[in-house]
Structure formats: C-alpha cells, structure tokens
Coordinates of C-alpha atoms in Angstrom, one line a residue:
Q2 CA 24.4 71.8 -39.7
V3 CA 22.1 69.6 -42.4
Q4 CA 18.9 68.6 -42.2
L5 CA 17.2 65.3 -43.7
V6 CA 14.0 65.6 -43.8
E7 CA 11.9 62.6 -45.5
S8 CA 8.7 62.2 -47.4
G9 CA 6.7 60.2 -49.0
G10 CA 5.6 57.5 -46.2
G11 CA 2.2 56.4 -45.5
L12 CA -0.8 53.5 -45.6
V13 CA -0.7 51.2 -48.3
Q14 CA -2.1 47.5 -48.8
P15 CA 0.0 44.5 -50.3
G16 CA 0.9 45.0 -53.9
G17 CA 0.9 48.9 -54.0
S18 CA 3.8 51.3 -54.1
L19 CA 5.3 54.3 -52.3
R20 CA 8.2 57.0 -53.0
L21 CA 9.9 57.8 -50.2
S22 CA 12.1 61.4 -50.9
C23 CA 14.8 62.4 -48.4
A24 CA 16.3 66.6 -49.1
A25 CA 19.7 67.7 -47.4
S26 CA 20.0 71.4 -46.5
G27 CA 22.3 73.2 -44.6
S28 CA 25.9 73.9 -44.4
I29 CA 27.0 71.6 -47.9
R30 CA 29.6 71.4 -49.8
R31 CA 28.9 68.2 -51.6
I32 CA 27.6 64.5 -50.5
N33 CA 29.0 61.5 -50.5
G34 CA 27.2 58.0 -50.3
M35 CA 23.2 58.2 -49.6
G36 CA 20.8 55.1 -48.2
W37 CA 17.8 54.6 -47.2
Y38 CA 17.6 52.5 -44.2
R39 CA 14.1 50.7 -41.9
Q40 CA 13.7 49.3 -38.8
P41 CA 10.7 47.3 -38.5
P42 CA 9.0 47.0 -35.3
G43 CA 10.7 45.3 -32.3
K44 CA 14.2 44.5 -34.5
Q45 CA 17.2 46.3 -35.5
R46 CA 18.0 48.8 -37.8
E47 CA 19.4 47.3 -41.2
L48 CA 20.2 48.8 -44.4
V49 CA 17.6 48.5 -47.9
A50 CA 19.3 50.4 -50.3
S51 CA 22.7 52.8 -51.1
I52 CA 23.6 54.7 -54.1
T53 CA 27.5 56.4 -54.5
D54 CA 28.2 60.4 -55.7
G55 CA 29.0 58.5 -59.4
G56 CA 25.6 56.9 -59.1
S57 CA 26.6 53.1 -57.9
T58 CA 23.5 51.7 -56.2
N59 CA 23.2 49.0 -53.6
Y60 CA 20.7 46.6 -52.4
A61 CA 19.3 44.2 -49.9
D62 CA 18.0 41.0 -50.7
S63 CA 14.8 41.1 -49.5
V64 CA 14.2 44.0 -52.0
K65 CA 15.8 43.5 -55.1
G66 CA 14.1 44.0 -57.4
R67 CA 10.8 45.3 -55.9
F68 CA 13.1 49.1 -54.8
T69 CA 15.0 51.4 -56.7
I70 CA 17.2 54.1 -55.2
S71 CA 18.2 57.2 -57.2
R72 CA 19.6 60.8 -56.4
D73 CA 19.4 64.2 -57.8
N74 CA 22.6 65.7 -56.5
A75 CA 21.5 69.2 -58.0
K76 CA 18.9 69.0 -55.3
N77 CA 20.8 67.2 -52.5
T78 CA 17.5 64.8 -53.0
V79 CA 17.8 60.8 -52.5
Y80 CA 14.8 58.5 -53.4
L81 CA 13.9 54.8 -52.7
Q82 CA 10.8 53.4 -54.9
M83 CA 8.9 51.1 -53.5
N84 CA 7.1 48.3 -55.3
S85 CA 5.0 45.0 -55.2
L86 CA 5.2 46.1 -51.4
K87 CA 4.5 42.8 -48.9
P88 CA 3.6 42.9 -45.2
E89 CA 7.8 42.4 -44.1
D90 CA 8.6 46.1 -45.7
T91 CA 6.5 47.9 -42.8
A92 CA 8.8 50.0 -40.8
V93 CA 10.0 53.4 -40.3
Y94 CA 12.3 53.9 -43.4
Y95 CA 15.5 56.3 -42.3
C96 CA 17.7 58.3 -44.9
N97 CA 21.2 58.8 -44.3
A98 CA 23.9 60.6 -46.2
E99 CA 27.6 61.4 -45.6
V100 CA 27.9 64.9 -46.2
V101 CA 30.9 66.8 -46.5
A102 CA 29.9 70.5 -45.1
T103 CA 31.7 73.8 -46.6
S104 CA 33.9 73.5 -43.4
G105 CA 35.3 70.8 -45.0
V106 CA 34.7 67.9 -42.1
T107 CA 32.9 64.8 -42.8
V108 CA 29.8 64.0 -40.8
S109 CA 27.3 60.5 -41.4
W110 CA 23.5 62.6 -41.3
W111 CA 20.1 60.9 -40.0
G112 CA 16.8 62.2 -40.7
R113 CA 13.8 61.6 -38.0
G114 CA 12.3 58.8 -40.6
T115 CA 9.5 58.0 -41.9
Q116 CA 6.8 55.6 -41.2
V117 CA 5.3 53.0 -44.0
T118 CA 2.9 50.8 -42.9
L119 CA 1.2 47.5 -44.7
S120 CA -2.0 46.9 -44.7
S121 CA -5.3 45.3 -46.1

C-alpha cells in the first residue's frame, strides 16, 4: 500500500504564491513519474505539470513561466511552486505518482487533493 499526502494549499490573493508538497510513503521500491493535476469547479481534471525520475519536466501551457515542479527522490516528495497566481488557478490540486512497489508491481497512485483558492 502507498499513500500520497498533499499539503500547502490555501487561500491566496491574485498575484500571490503558494508551494504545494506531496509526500509518498509505504511499500515503495522506487517512483517513476510524478505529477500535479487540478480540477477547477465544474470542470474536468487536467494535468498541470509532471516530472520524470530523471528530472525532465512538462507543463500545461496555462502555467508555463509561473509554476515550477520539482522533486526530492530521497524523500519521495514532489513540489509545485506556484507564482503569479490567477483566479483561474482556483481548483483542487491532486498529486499523482507512478510507484514501483517492493513487490515489483507498478501502480499509479493519487493523493486526496488540496484546495487552492484565489480571492481578493
């Protein structure tokens, strides 16, 4: 079993910054790709950013230049630094990780989400 626990969400004013964290724990041999998704109110879940185990990154066009994804492999943790936040960034943010378990089985795991709300 693997758990992903997100933290760092909250209420912030437009133009502000937040840093999300997601720590994976459990029966982990290694973690391949990790990523952040978000689900705005009334909309479908969408990819925000992803990072491979080698550090290659990918971003949604809407966040390029404002958000930065990074990871600490020693801590099984992925981060999302969000700057210049806009009202349209309001969403529940979910962490995802492709985990190779100690059993050798690879499974994609999701966190429960953390709310990010932009409000002036």
